[in-house]
PDB file of C-alpha atoms in Angstrom:
ATOM      1  CA  MET A  26       9.514 -49.007   6.088  1.00  0.00           C
ATOM      2  CA  SER A  27      10.198 -50.672   9.378  1.00  0.00           C
ATOM      3  CA  THR A  28      13.671 -49.236  10.606  1.00  0.00           C
ATOM      4  CA  HIS A  29      13.784 -52.198  13.537  1.00  0.00           C
ATOM      5  CA  PRO A  30      14.955 -55.774  13.334  1.00  0.00           C
ATOM      6  CA  PRO A  31      12.189 -57.617  11.640  1.00  0.00           C
ATOM      7  CA  LEU A  32      10.528 -60.075  13.973  1.00  0.00           C
ATOM      8  CA  ALA A  33       9.504 -63.552  14.099  1.00  0.00           C
ATOM      9  CA  LEU A  34       8.003 -65.808  15.366  1.00  0.00           C
ATOM     10  CA  VAL A  35       8.490 -69.756  16.299  1.00  0.00           C
ATOM     11  CA  THR A  36       5.646 -72.397  17.961  1.00  0.00           C
ATOM     12  CA  GLY A  37       7.126 -74.465  19.942  1.00  0.00           C
ATOM     13  CA  ALA A  38      10.128 -73.270  20.388  1.00  0.00           C
ATOM     14  CA  THR A  39      11.209 -74.569  23.525  1.00  0.00           C
ATOM     15  CA  SER A  40      12.495 -77.542  22.169  1.00  0.00           C
ATOM     16  CA  GLY A  41      14.063 -80.023  19.153  1.00  0.00           C
ATOM     17  CA  ASN A  42      13.181 -77.700  15.790  1.00  0.00           C
ATOM     18  CA  GLY A  43      11.596 -74.826  17.192  1.00  0.00           C
ATOM     19  CA  ALA A  44      14.815 -73.828  19.434  1.00  0.00           C
ATOM     20  CA  GLU A  45      16.890 -74.586  16.336  1.00  0.00           C
ATOM     21  CA  VAL A  46      14.578 -72.392  13.896  1.00  0.00           C
ATOM     22  CA  ASP A  47      15.036 -69.656  16.835  1.00  0.00           C
ATOM     23  CA  ARG A  48      18.889 -70.086  16.724  1.00  0.00           C
ATOM     24  CA  GLN A  49      18.584 -69.725  12.782  1.00  0.00           C
ATOM     25  CA  LEU A  50      16.715 -66.347  12.234  1.00  0.00           C
ATOM     26  CA  SER A  51      18.501 -64.781  14.699  1.00  0.00           C
ATOM     27  CA  ALA A  52      21.373 -65.684  13.260  1.00  0.00           C
ATOM     28  CA  HIS A  53      20.033 -63.512  10.061  1.00  0.00           C
ATOM     29  CA  GLY A  54      18.896 -60.757  12.054  1.00  0.00           C
ATOM     30  CA  TYR A  55      15.902 -61.322  13.386  1.00  0.00           C
ATOM     31  CA  ARG A  56      14.609 -60.405  16.527  1.00  0.00           C
ATOM     32  CA  ILE A  57      12.642 -63.520  17.900  1.00  0.00           C
ATOM     33  CA  VAL A  58       9.152 -64.338  20.086  1.00  0.00           C
ATOM     34  CA  VAL A  59      10.552 -67.884  21.557  1.00  0.00           C
ATOM     35  CA  THR A  60       7.241 -68.884  22.443  1.00  0.00           C
ATOM     36  CA  GLY A  61       6.062 -72.235  24.413  1.00  0.00           C
ATOM     37  CA  ARG A  62       3.512 -73.791  27.348  1.00  0.00           C
ATOM     38  CA  ASP A  63       6.283 -73.297  29.406  1.00  0.00           C
ATOM     39  CA  VAL A  64       6.922 -69.429  29.767  1.00  0.00           C
ATOM     40  CA  GLU A  65       9.988 -69.572  32.127  1.00  0.00           C
ATOM     41  CA  THR A  66      11.544 -72.165  29.635  1.00  0.00           C
ATOM     42  CA  ALA A  67      11.229 -70.210  27.053  1.00  0.00           C
ATOM     43  CA  ARG A  68      12.637 -67.474  28.974  1.00  0.00           C
ATOM     44  CA  GLU A  69      15.422 -69.335  29.070  1.00  0.00           C
ATOM     45  CA  HIS A  70      15.881 -69.967  25.541  1.00  0.00           C
ATOM     46  CA  ALA A  71      15.373 -66.477  25.112  1.00  0.00           C
ATOM     47  CA  ARG A  72      18.514 -64.842  27.903  1.00  0.00           C
ATOM     48  CA  ALA A  73      20.659 -68.347  26.081  1.00  0.00           C
ATOM     49  CA  LEU A  74      19.805 -66.082  22.701  1.00  0.00           C
ATOM     50  CA  VAL A  75      20.674 -62.448  23.999  1.00  0.00           C
ATOM     51  CA  ASP A  76      24.115 -64.018  25.523  1.00  0.00           C
ATOM     52  CA  ASP A  77      25.201 -65.292  22.560  1.00  0.00           C
ATOM     53  CA  GLY A  78      24.663 -61.348  21.396  1.00  0.00           C
ATOM     54  CA  SER A  79      21.199 -61.780  19.448  1.00  0.00           C
ATOM     55  CA  ASP A  80      17.995 -59.834  20.105  1.00  0.00           C
ATOM     56  CA  ALA A  81      15.049 -62.141  22.099  1.00  0.00           C
ATOM     57  CA  GLU A  82      12.004 -61.951  24.139  1.00  0.00           C
ATOM     58  CA  ALA A  83       9.896 -64.986  25.954  1.00  0.00           C
ATOM     59  CA  GLU A  84       5.439 -65.106  26.052  1.00  0.00           C
ATOM     60  CA  HIS A  85       3.132 -67.836  26.446  1.00  0.00           C
ATOM     61  CA  LEU A  86       2.056 -69.398  23.946  1.00  0.00           C
ATOM     62  CA  ASP A  87      -0.306 -72.588  24.588  1.00  0.00           C
ATOM     63  CA  ILE A  88      -1.767 -73.262  21.479  1.00  0.00           C
ATOM     64  CA  ASP A  89      -4.417 -75.669  22.135  1.00  0.00           C
ATOM     65  CA  ASP A  90      -5.844 -72.339  24.523  1.00  0.00           C
ATOM     66  CA  SER A  91      -7.536 -69.224  22.603  1.00  0.00           C
ATOM     67  CA  SER A  92      -7.259 -67.496  25.609  1.00  0.00           C
ATOM     68  CA  SER A  93      -3.644 -67.948  25.274  1.00  0.00           C
ATOM     69  CA  ILE A  94      -3.161 -66.913  21.339  1.00  0.00           C
ATOM     70  CA  SER A  95      -5.542 -63.918  22.049  1.00  0.00           C
ATOM     71  CA  ALA A  96      -2.752 -62.784  24.923  1.00  0.00           C
ATOM     72  CA  LEU A  97      -0.171 -63.290  22.514  1.00  0.00           C
ATOM     73  CA  ALA A  98      -2.021 -61.044  19.596  1.00  0.00           C
ATOM     74  CA  ALA A  99      -2.650 -58.429  21.807  1.00  0.00           C
ATOM     75  CA  THR A 100       1.448 -58.209  23.205  1.00  0.00           C
ATOM     76  CA  LEU A 101       2.049 -58.138  19.357  1.00  0.00           C
ATOM     77  CA  ALA A 102      -0.867 -55.485  18.730  1.00  0.00           C
ATOM     78  CA  ASP A 103       0.873 -52.415  17.626  1.00  0.00           C
ATOM     79  CA  ARG A 104       4.163 -55.142  15.871  1.00  0.00           C
ATOM     80  CA  PRO A 105       4.569 -55.868  12.595  1.00  0.00           C
ATOM     81  CA  LEU A 106       5.306 -59.563  12.683  1.00  0.00           C
ATOM     82  CA  ASP A 107       7.845 -60.882   9.598  1.00  0.00           C
ATOM     83  CA  VAL A 108       7.996 -63.927  10.191  1.00  0.00           C
ATOM     84  CA  LEU A 109       5.045 -66.970  12.013  1.00  0.00           C
ATOM     85  CA  VAL A 110       7.034 -70.588  11.960  1.00  0.00           C
ATOM     86  CA  ASN A 111       4.148 -72.947  13.188  1.00  0.00           C
ATOM     87  CA  ASN A 112       6.437 -76.166  14.764  1.00  0.00           C
ATOM     88  CA  ALA A 113       3.868 -76.867  17.398  1.00  0.00           C
ATOM     89  CA  ALA A 114       2.413 -79.892  17.194  1.00  0.00           C
ATOM     90  CA  ALA A 115       0.903 -83.206  19.007  1.00  0.00           C
ATOM     91  CA  PHE A 116       2.072 -86.496  17.716  1.00  0.00           C
ATOM     92  CA  GLY A 117       0.993 -89.891  18.050  1.00  0.00           C
ATOM     93  CA  ASP A 118       1.449 -93.864  17.931  1.00  0.00           C
ATOM     94  CA  TRP A 119       4.176 -94.665  15.027  1.00  0.00           C
ATOM     95  CA  SER A 120       2.188 -97.938  14.168  1.00  0.00           C
ATOM     96  CA  GLU A 121      -1.402 -96.727  14.513  1.00  0.00           C
ATOM     97  CA  THR A 122      -3.460 -97.744  10.988  1.00  0.00           C
ATOM     98  CA  ALA A 123      -6.627 -96.258  10.265  1.00  0.00           C
ATOM     99  CA  SER A 124      -8.805 -99.197  10.624  1.00  0.00           C
ATOM    100  CA  THR A 125      -7.299 -99.616  14.208  1.00  0.00           C
ATOM    101  CA  ALA A 126      -6.775 -95.989  14.880  1.00  0.00           C
ATOM    102  CA  ASP A 127      -7.991 -94.246  18.554  1.00  0.00           C
ATOM    103  CA  LEU A 128     -10.441 -91.462  17.154  1.00  0.00           C
ATOM    104  CA  ASP A 129      -9.830 -90.004  20.635  1.00  0.00           C
ATOM    105  CA  ASP A 130      -6.541 -89.785  19.951  1.00  0.00           C
ATOM    106  CA  ALA A 131      -6.921 -88.448  16.302  1.00  0.00           C
ATOM    107  CA  ARG A 132      -9.125 -85.842  17.516  1.00  0.00           C
ATOM    108  CA  ARG A 133      -6.486 -84.633  19.652  1.00  0.00           C
ATOM    109  CA  MET A 134      -3.676 -84.196  16.702  1.00  0.00           C
ATOM    110  CA  LEU A 135      -5.811 -82.469  14.521  1.00  0.00           C
ATOM    111  CA  GLU A 136      -7.353 -80.112  17.179  1.00  0.00           C
ATOM    112  CA  THR A 137      -4.081 -79.507  17.752  1.00  0.00           C
ATOM    113  CA  ASN A 138      -2.145 -80.151  14.313  1.00  0.00           C
ATOM    114  CA  LEU A 139      -4.447 -77.998  12.339  1.00  0.00           C
ATOM    115  CA  PHE A 140      -7.220 -76.173  14.399  1.00  0.00           C
ATOM    116  CA  GLY A 141      -4.488 -74.914  16.697  1.00  0.00           C
ATOM    117  CA  THR A 142      -2.434 -73.824  14.321  1.00  0.00           C
ATOM    118  CA  TRP A 143      -5.543 -72.533  12.074  1.00  0.00           C
ATOM    119  CA  ARG A 144      -6.532 -70.376  14.999  1.00  0.00           C
ATOM    120  CA  VAL A 145      -2.464 -68.571  16.016  1.00  0.00           C
ATOM    121  CA  ILE A 146      -2.753 -67.644  12.134  1.00  0.00           C
ATOM    122  CA  GLN A 147      -6.003 -66.015  12.321  1.00  0.00           C
ATOM    123  CA  ALA A 148      -5.244 -64.198  15.576  1.00  0.00           C
ATOM    124  CA  LEU A 149      -1.479 -63.001  14.172  1.00  0.00           C
ATOM    125  CA  LEU A 150      -2.684 -62.004  10.417  1.00  0.00           C
ATOM    126  CA  PRO A 151      -3.332 -58.200  11.763  1.00  0.00           C
ATOM    127  CA  ALA A 152       0.844 -58.519  13.330  1.00  0.00           C
ATOM    128  CA  LEU A 153       1.472 -60.261   9.629  1.00  0.00           C
ATOM    129  CA  ARG A 154      -0.493 -57.595   7.369  1.00  0.00           C
ATOM    130  CA  ARG A 155       1.442 -54.960   9.217  1.00  0.00           C
ATOM    131  CA  ALA A 156       4.771 -55.915   8.023  1.00  0.00           C
ATOM    132  CA  ASP A 157       6.199 -55.303   4.461  1.00  0.00           C
ATOM    133  CA  HIS A 158       6.485 -58.728   4.075  1.00  0.00           C
ATOM    134  CA  GLY A 159       4.995 -61.475   6.306  1.00  0.00           C
ATOM    135  CA  ARG A 160       5.880 -64.894   5.303  1.00  0.00           C
ATOM    136  CA  ILE A 161       3.649 -67.950   7.606  1.00  0.00           C
ATOM    137  CA  VAL A 162       6.054 -71.476   7.322  1.00  0.00           C
ATOM    138  CA  ASN A 163       3.633 -74.400   8.387  1.00  0.00           C
ATOM    139  CA  VAL A 164       5.793 -77.824   9.708  1.00  0.00           C
ATOM    140  CA  GLY A 165       4.277 -80.108   8.032  1.00  0.00           C
ATOM    141  CA  SER A 166       5.158 -83.343   7.390  1.00  0.00           C
ATOM    142  CA  GLY A 167       5.985 -86.375   4.466  1.00  0.00           C
ATOM    143  CA  ALA A 168       3.216 -88.162   6.592  1.00  0.00           C
ATOM    144  CA  GLY A 169       1.189 -86.062   5.223  1.00  0.00           C
ATOM    145  CA  SER A 170       2.485 -86.046   1.505  1.00  0.00           C
ATOM    146  CA  HIS A 171       0.911 -88.709  -1.251  1.00  0.00           C
ATOM    147  CA  GLY A 172       3.859 -89.122  -2.773  1.00  0.00           C
ATOM    148  CA  ALA A 173       6.831 -89.019   0.164  1.00  0.00           C
ATOM    149  CA  ALA A 174       8.820 -92.975  -0.676  1.00  0.00           C
ATOM    150  CA  ASP A 175       9.168 -93.391   3.530  1.00  0.00           C
ATOM    151  CA  PHE A 176       6.681 -92.311   5.657  1.00  0.00           C
ATOM    152  CA  GLY A 177       3.850 -91.560   2.873  1.00  0.00           C
ATOM    153  CA  LEU A 178       0.295 -91.626   3.260  1.00  0.00           C
ATOM    154  CA  ALA A 179      -0.267 -93.776  -0.376  1.00  0.00           C
ATOM    155  CA  THR A 180       3.544 -95.542   0.851  1.00  0.00           C
ATOM    156  CA  ASN A 181       3.298 -96.202   4.761  1.00  0.00           C
ATOM    157  CA  PRO A 182      -0.285 -97.781   6.661  1.00  0.00           C
ATOM    158  CA  GLY A 183       1.281 -96.006  10.163  1.00  0.00           C
ATOM    159  CA  SER A 184       0.897 -92.970  11.538  1.00  0.00           C
ATOM    160  CA  ALA A 185      -2.807 -92.488  10.349  1.00  0.00           C
ATOM    161  CA  GLY A 186      -3.838 -89.975  12.731  1.00  0.00           C
ATOM    162  CA  TYR A 187      -0.343 -87.771  12.878  1.00  0.00           C
ATOM    163  CA  ALA A 188      -0.401 -88.515   9.039  1.00  0.00           C
ATOM    164  CA  ILE A 189      -3.905 -87.198   8.219  1.00  0.00           C
ATOM    165  CA  SER A 190      -3.936 -84.188  10.624  1.00  0.00           C
ATOM    166  CA  LYS A 191      -0.547 -82.787   9.013  1.00  0.00           C
ATOM    167  CA  ALA A 192      -2.223 -83.703   5.350  1.00  0.00           C
ATOM    168  CA  ALA A 193      -5.540 -81.440   6.766  1.00  0.00           C
ATOM    169  CA  LEU A 194      -2.065 -78.880   7.739  1.00  0.00           C
ATOM    170  CA  HIS A 195      -0.737 -78.682   4.252  1.00  0.00           C
ATOM    171  CA  ALA A 196      -4.238 -77.867   2.635  1.00  0.00           C
ATOM    172  CA  LEU A 197      -4.647 -75.308   5.139  1.00  0.00           C
ATOM    173  CA  THR A 198      -1.778 -73.683   3.879  1.00  0.00           C
ATOM    174  CA  ALA A 199      -2.339 -73.822  -0.272  1.00  0.00           C
ATOM    175  CA  LYS A 200      -5.564 -71.993   0.892  1.00  0.00           C
ATOM    176  CA  LEU A 201      -3.976 -69.716   2.725  1.00  0.00           C
ATOM    177  CA  ALA A 202      -2.010 -68.943   0.177  1.00  0.00           C
ATOM    178  CA  VAL A 203      -4.350 -68.353  -2.627  1.00  0.00           C
ATOM    179  CA  GLU A 204      -6.479 -66.054  -0.183  1.00  0.00           C
ATOM    180  CA  LEU A 205      -3.291 -63.756   1.184  1.00  0.00           C
ATOM    181  CA  ALA A 206      -1.322 -63.398  -2.162  1.00  0.00           C
ATOM    182  CA  ASP A 207      -2.847 -59.651  -2.959  1.00  0.00           C
ATOM    183  CA  ASP A 208      -1.633 -59.063   0.569  1.00  0.00           C
ATOM    184  CA  GLY A 209       1.713 -60.167  -0.117  1.00  0.00           C
ATOM    185  CA  ILE A 210       2.034 -63.087   2.784  1.00  0.00           C
ATOM    186  CA  LEU A 211       4.072 -65.717   1.369  1.00  0.00           C
ATOM    187  CA  VAL A 212       2.164 -69.488   3.136  1.00  0.00           C
ATOM    188  CA  ASN A 213       4.133 -72.319   2.776  1.00  0.00           C
ATOM    189  CA  ALA A 214       4.403 -75.750   4.315  1.00  0.00           C
ATOM    190  CA  VAL A 215       8.057 -77.577   4.991  1.00  0.00           C
ATOM    191  CA  ASP A 216       8.617 -81.055   5.751  1.00  0.00           C
ATOM    192  CA  PRO A 217      11.469 -80.790   7.457  1.00  0.00           C
ATOM    193  CA  GLY A 218      12.272 -84.582   7.428  1.00  0.00           C
ATOM    194  CA  LEU A 219      12.795 -87.510  10.268  1.00  0.00           C
ATOM    195  CA  THR A 220      15.020 -85.851  12.993  1.00  0.00           C
ATOM    196  CA  ALA A 221      16.806 -86.757  16.189  1.00  0.00           C
ATOM    197  CA  THR A 222      13.978 -84.183  18.284  1.00  0.00           C
ATOM    198  CA  SER A 223      13.763 -87.066  21.042  1.00  0.00           C
ATOM    199  CA  PRO A 224      16.424 -89.951  22.017  1.00  0.00           C
ATOM    200  CA  GLY A 225      16.940 -93.172  19.779  1.00  0.00           C
ATOM    201  CA  MET A 226      15.422 -91.732  16.518  1.00  0.00           C
ATOM    202  CA  GLU A 227      19.165 -91.205  15.423  1.00  0.00           C
ATOM    203  CA  GLU A 228      18.991 -95.445  15.643  1.00  0.00           C
ATOM    204  CA  MET A 229      16.007 -95.016  12.938  1.00  0.00           C
ATOM    205  CA  GLY A 230      17.419 -92.659  10.415  1.00  0.00           C
ATOM    206  CA  ALA A 231      16.821 -89.363  11.909  1.00  0.00           C
ATOM    207  CA  ARG A 232      19.308 -86.485  11.330  1.00  0.00           C
ATOM    208  CA  PRO A 233      20.316 -83.551  12.877  1.00  0.00           C
ATOM    209  CA  ILE A 234      18.079 -81.291  13.861  1.00  0.00           C
ATOM    210  CA  ALA A 235      19.780 -78.113  12.320  1.00  0.00           C
ATOM    211  CA  ASP A 236      19.669 -80.318   9.121  1.00  0.00           C
ATOM    212  CA  GLY A 237      15.527 -79.832   9.193  1.00  0.00           C
ATOM    213  CA  ALA A 238      15.547 -76.571  10.871  1.00  0.00           C
ATOM    214  CA  ALA A 239      17.527 -74.969   7.576  1.00  0.00           C
ATOM    215  CA  GLY A 240      15.172 -75.967   5.281  1.00  0.00           C
ATOM    216  CA  ILE A 241      12.671 -74.123   7.309  1.00  0.00           C
ATOM    217  CA  VAL A 242      14.682 -71.222   7.235  1.00  0.00           C
ATOM    218  CA  SER A 243      15.945 -71.211   3.938  1.00  0.00           C
ATOM    219  CA  VAL A 244      11.710 -71.211   3.398  1.00  0.00           C
ATOM    220  CA  ALA A 245      11.204 -68.286   5.759  1.00  0.00           C
ATOM    221  CA  LEU A 246      13.647 -65.728   4.034  1.00  0.00           C
ATOM    222  CA  ARG A 247      11.749 -66.361   1.404  1.00  0.00           C
ATOM    223  CA  GLY A 248      11.535 -63.018  -1.011  1.00  0.00           C
ATOM    224  CA  PRO A 249       8.852 -61.308  -2.074  1.00  0.00           C
ATOM    225  CA  ASP A 250       8.764 -62.794  -5.331  1.00  0.00           C
ATOM    226  CA  GLY A 251       9.149 -66.396  -3.646  1.00  0.00           C
ATOM    227  CA  PRO A 252       6.902 -68.828  -4.362  1.00  0.00           C
ATOM    228  CA  THR A 253       3.633 -69.327  -2.052  1.00  0.00           C
ATOM    229  CA  GLY A 254       1.785 -72.370  -1.525  1.00  0.00           C
ATOM    230  CA  THR A 255       4.551 -74.718  -1.420  1.00  0.00           C
ATOM    231  CA  LEU A 256       5.241 -77.823   0.044  1.00  0.00           C
ATOM    232  CA  THR A 257       9.084 -78.477   0.200  1.00  0.00           C
ATOM    233  CA  ARG A 258      11.484 -80.760   2.089  1.00  0.00           C
ATOM    234  CA  ASP A 259      15.536 -79.751   1.721  1.00  0.00           C
ATOM    235  CA  GLY A 260      14.118 -77.433  -0.679  1.00  0.00           C
ATOM    236  CA  GLU A 261      12.193 -80.071  -2.960  1.00  0.00           C
ATOM    237  CA  PRO A 262       8.872 -80.204  -3.760  1.00  0.00           C
ATOM    238  CA  LEU A 263       6.601 -83.227  -2.169  1.00  0.00           C
ATOM    239  CA  PRO A 264       3.219 -84.004  -3.653  1.00  0.00           C
ATOM    240  CA  TRP A 265       0.603 -82.903  -1.608  1.00  0.00           C
TER     241      TRP A 265
END
C-alpha cells in the first residue's frame, strides 16, 4: 500500500469543468497533476491549488499530439496513478445535423474526443495498473445517449458530429470496463450536464460548473467494489 497521497490527473484542466474537478479532487486529499495545452496556464492553476493548501503540479498535455502524450507517460513512469479523468474535448456547431454536417469537422471531433482520449488511456494504463485501485472517468455527454430527453441522439437532431463522437466515447468506456475489470480498474462515463463553461450559456439554462463537476468527482471516488461500465448524470443512469 502506498503511503503517498493518491494521484489524480485530469485532461483539459486549465478551465471549466476540468479545473473544477481538480479543485474538488484536491479537497478530497488528492495530489493533482494539472494538465493543459498551455503549460504556463496549467502552472498557474497548480500554484493556485498549492496556495489553497493542496498538493499539485503541472504538466503539458495536448491529447491530439502523440508525442505530448508519450512525454506525460514518461513523467509518470514510476508512479501510481489513482484517477484519470478524460475531460479534454473538441466541440462543434450546435445546429449541425447529420445530413448537413461538415465531415472534416466531424472527423476533427472524433480524432480528439475518441482517439485522443483513447491514446491517453493506453499511454497511462501502466501508471493506473500500479495504483491499488485505478479509476478512469470519461467525460461523456447526454448528446451521445439514446435516452437523454434534452440533447440526446434520438431526441434532438443537432450537434451531430459532437454527439456521435461522444457516443463513440461511451462505447469505448464499455469495452474498457469489461477488459480492465480483472485489473481492478473501474471505467465509467459521466455526463456533467449543460454547464456554464462559456459566456451566454447560463441564458441557455446551463447550471454552475461546480454542479457538473461534482457528478464527475463522485464517480472518480468510487470504491473498489463500485460499479464499472456505467454512464450517469448526477449519479443517475443514462441509457447508452
